[in-house]
């Protein structure tokens, strides 16, 4: 089932995602719905807060970037913890399904080490670099209540202010379902 994607301005995007156990209600169904929702919206990653669940869960599929340097990574990350970020910082223009039509350069470390649980709750520790590391950092941020626009300069943020307000009011035209924060 395709789920509505929460738009910028919804408080759930600012919550810290709680860790979950295998007994989390309808977890397999939630993950299946997240894949469907992500592919429908042509995303390369999706975090649970973006579908209204403040839990530490995100998915990535970097197939769109696949080439010799960047092999495809399609994975589910549960209870992820970034253990270390290192390597030179690099800028990359990021976007977000919760913040449509805005793209900004974000500087992040090139490499990371992460510990997480997969769908069968096996604990895995891995290192990533390149585009996969970038997507993981972006989605991991979501599970910490952080958005890519938090990483840009105050000035750029101020320039985006009206656009962000418009998104939170449902003004962004997208070809996927969005959940717009309740307006008072
Ligand atoms: Zn995002």
Short mmCIF file of C-alpha atoms and ligand atoms in Angstrom, two decimals:
data_model
loop_
_atom_site.label_atom_id
_atom_site.label_comp_id
_atom_site.label_asym_id
_atom_site.label_seq_id
_atom_site.Cartn_x
_atom_site.Cartn_y
_atom_site.Cartn_z
CA UNK A 1 0.00 0.00 0.00
CA UNK A 2 1.29 3.42 -0.90
CA UNK A 3 1.45 5.63 2.19
CA UNK A 4 1.23 9.42 2.21
CA UNK A 5 4.61 11.09 2.71
CA UNK A 6 4.69 13.58 5.55
CA UNK A 7 5.46 17.13 4.41
CA UNK A 8 7.92 19.55 5.98
CA UNK A 9 6.42 21.22 9.05
CA UNK A 10 4.89 18.09 10.56
CA UNK A 11 6.19 17.56 14.11
CA UNK A 12 6.81 13.83 13.46
CA UNK A 13 9.77 14.83 11.27
CA UNK A 14 11.37 16.42 14.36
CA UNK A 15 10.97 13.45 16.69
CA UNK A 16 13.80 11.10 17.55
CA UNK A 17 12.86 7.68 16.24
CA UNK A 18 12.59 5.06 18.96
CA UNK A 19 14.39 1.75 18.64
CA UNK A 20 12.07 -1.17 18.00
CA UNK A 21 12.01 -4.92 18.51
CA UNK A 22 10.77 -7.78 16.32
CA UNK A 23 7.42 -7.51 18.10
CA UNK A 24 6.72 -4.07 16.63
CA UNK A 25 3.16 -4.32 15.29
CA UNK A 26 2.90 -5.21 11.58
CA UNK A 27 6.58 -4.47 10.95
CA UNK A 28 6.85 -6.56 7.76
CA UNK A 29 3.80 -4.83 6.35
CA UNK A 30 5.20 -1.40 7.24
CA UNK A 31 8.50 -2.18 5.50
CA UNK A 32 6.70 -3.51 2.41
CA UNK A 33 4.57 -0.36 2.31
CA UNK A 34 7.65 1.82 2.69
CA UNK A 35 9.30 0.15 -0.33
CA UNK A 36 6.16 0.64 -2.39
CA UNK A 37 5.85 4.27 -1.26
CA UNK A 38 9.52 5.03 -1.97
CA UNK A 39 9.51 3.53 -5.48
CA UNK A 40 6.22 5.21 -6.33
CA UNK A 41 7.74 8.59 -5.42
CA UNK A 42 11.04 7.76 -7.23
CA UNK A 43 13.01 8.12 -4.02
CA UNK A 44 16.35 6.49 -3.20
CA UNK A 45 15.65 6.34 0.52
CA UNK A 46 12.77 6.66 2.94
CA UNK A 47 12.67 6.89 6.73
CA UNK A 48 9.79 5.83 8.97
CA UNK A 49 9.14 9.37 10.30
CA UNK A 50 8.36 10.33 6.69
CA UNK A 51 5.38 8.00 6.79
CA UNK A 52 4.35 9.23 10.23
CA UNK A 53 6.13 6.69 12.47
CA UNK A 54 8.68 8.05 14.93
CA UNK A 55 10.81 4.90 14.94
CA UNK A 56 14.43 4.15 14.05
CA UNK A 57 13.87 2.51 10.66
CA UNK A 58 14.86 3.49 7.14
CA UNK A 59 15.33 1.90 3.74
CA UNK A 60 17.64 2.73 0.86
CA UNK A 61 17.99 1.65 -2.76
CA UNK A 62 20.78 3.35 -4.65
CA UNK A 63 20.13 1.58 -7.96
CA UNK A 64 19.53 4.94 -9.69
CA UNK A 65 23.20 5.80 -9.07
CA UNK A 66 24.62 2.38 -9.88
CA UNK A 67 27.90 2.36 -11.82
CA UNK A 68 31.38 0.90 -11.42
CA UNK A 69 32.22 3.15 -8.48
CA UNK A 70 28.90 2.81 -6.73
CA UNK A 71 27.45 -0.68 -6.57
CA UNK A 72 23.77 -0.90 -5.81
CA UNK A 73 22.81 -1.08 -2.13
CA UNK A 74 19.26 -2.08 -1.33
CA UNK A 75 18.79 -2.43 2.40
CA UNK A 76 16.60 -2.07 5.44
CA UNK A 77 18.20 -0.42 8.48
CA UNK A 78 16.57 -0.97 11.88
CA UNK A 79 17.87 0.59 15.11
CA UNK A 80 20.82 2.02 13.21
CA UNK A 81 23.65 3.72 15.00
CA UNK A 82 26.40 5.48 13.08
CA UNK A 83 29.55 4.52 14.95
CA UNK A 84 31.98 6.72 13.11
CA UNK A 85 32.07 9.19 10.24
CA UNK A 86 35.35 9.98 8.57
CA UNK A 87 37.00 10.76 5.26
CA UNK A 88 37.02 14.13 3.58
CA UNK A 89 33.83 16.11 3.58
CA UNK A 90 32.21 16.53 0.18
CA UNK A 91 29.25 18.47 -1.10
CA UNK A 92 26.34 16.87 -2.84
CA UNK A 93 23.02 18.33 -3.89
CA UNK A 94 20.39 16.65 -1.74
CA UNK A 95 16.65 16.61 -2.00
CA UNK A 96 13.94 15.03 0.11
CA UNK A 97 10.49 13.59 -0.58
CA UNK A 98 9.19 15.55 2.44
CA UNK A 99 10.61 18.81 1.02
CA UNK A 100 9.70 18.69 -2.68
CA UNK A 101 11.35 20.82 -5.33
CA UNK A 102 14.14 22.05 -3.07
CA UNK A 103 17.69 20.89 -3.63
CA UNK A 104 20.73 22.20 -1.79
CA UNK A 105 24.37 21.29 -1.49
CA UNK A 106 25.06 19.56 1.79
CA UNK A 107 28.55 18.86 3.10
CA UNK A 108 29.05 15.50 4.81
CA UNK A 109 31.87 13.09 5.60
CA UNK A 110 32.66 10.65 2.80
CA UNK A 111 32.71 7.47 4.88
CA UNK A 112 30.92 5.93 7.79
CA UNK A 113 30.67 2.85 9.92
CA UNK A 114 27.21 1.80 10.99
CA UNK A 115 25.70 -0.85 13.24
CA UNK A 116 22.09 -1.83 12.62
CA UNK A 117 19.65 -4.70 12.53
CA UNK A 118 18.24 -6.10 9.35
CA UNK A 119 14.69 -7.30 8.76
CA UNK A 120 15.37 -10.52 10.65
CA UNK A 121 16.95 -8.58 13.51
CA UNK A 122 20.46 -9.83 12.94
CA UNK A 123 22.97 -7.22 14.11
CA UNK A 124 25.26 -6.08 11.31
CA UNK A 125 28.23 -3.74 11.29
CA UNK A 126 29.34 -2.32 7.93
CA UNK A 127 31.32 0.48 6.34
CA UNK A 128 29.97 2.61 3.51
CA UNK A 129 31.27 5.34 1.27
CA UNK A 130 30.20 7.16 -1.87
CA UNK A 131 26.56 7.66 -2.66
CA UNK A 132 25.36 4.88 -0.34
CA UNK A 133 26.99 6.64 2.64
CA UNK A 134 25.31 9.86 1.56
CA UNK A 135 21.85 8.31 1.36
CA UNK A 136 22.36 6.57 4.71
CA UNK A 137 23.42 9.85 6.36
CA UNK A 138 20.33 11.61 5.00
CA UNK A 139 17.91 8.88 6.13
CA UNK A 140 19.68 8.39 9.47
CA UNK A 141 19.20 12.11 10.10
CA UNK A 142 15.45 11.64 9.60
CA UNK A 143 15.44 9.08 12.42
CA UNK A 144 17.15 11.70 14.63
CA UNK A 145 14.59 14.40 13.83
CA UNK A 146 16.97 16.15 11.45
CA UNK A 147 16.44 17.34 7.86
CA UNK A 148 18.93 18.22 5.14
CA UNK A 149 17.95 21.88 5.30
CA UNK A 150 19.36 21.92 8.85
CA UNK A 151 22.82 21.51 7.33
CA UNK A 152 22.76 24.57 5.06
CA UNK A 153 23.83 28.10 5.97
CA UNK A 154 21.56 30.48 7.88
CA UNK A 155 21.47 32.73 4.85
CA UNK A 156 20.38 29.99 2.45
CA UNK A 157 17.84 28.79 5.00
CA UNK A 158 16.39 32.30 5.21
CA UNK A 159 16.10 32.44 1.43
CA UNK A 160 14.17 29.17 1.50
CA UNK A 161 11.87 30.18 4.33
CA UNK A 162 8.84 31.09 2.23
CA UNK A 163 9.19 27.97 0.09
CA UNK A 164 9.33 25.81 3.22
CA UNK A 165 6.24 27.48 4.65
CA UNK A 166 4.44 26.91 1.35
CA UNK A 167 5.35 23.20 1.45
CA UNK A 168 4.02 22.91 5.01
CA UNK A 169 0.74 24.40 3.78
CA UNK A 170 0.42 21.89 0.96
CA UNK A 171 1.37 24.16 -1.92
CA UNK A 172 3.96 21.81 -3.46
CA UNK A 173 2.71 19.98 -6.53
CA UNK A 174 3.93 16.40 -6.52
CA UNK A 175 2.80 13.19 -8.19
CA UNK A 176 2.72 11.27 -4.92
CA UNK A 177 0.42 11.45 -1.91
CA UNK A 178 1.49 13.82 0.85
CA UNK A 179 0.29 14.33 4.39
CA UNK A 180 0.15 18.03 5.14
CA UNK A 181 0.58 19.20 8.74
CA UNK A 182 -2.65 20.27 10.39
CA UNK A 183 -3.11 23.99 9.99
CA UNK A 184 -4.54 25.92 12.87
ZN1 LIG B 1 14.60 13.07 3.27
#
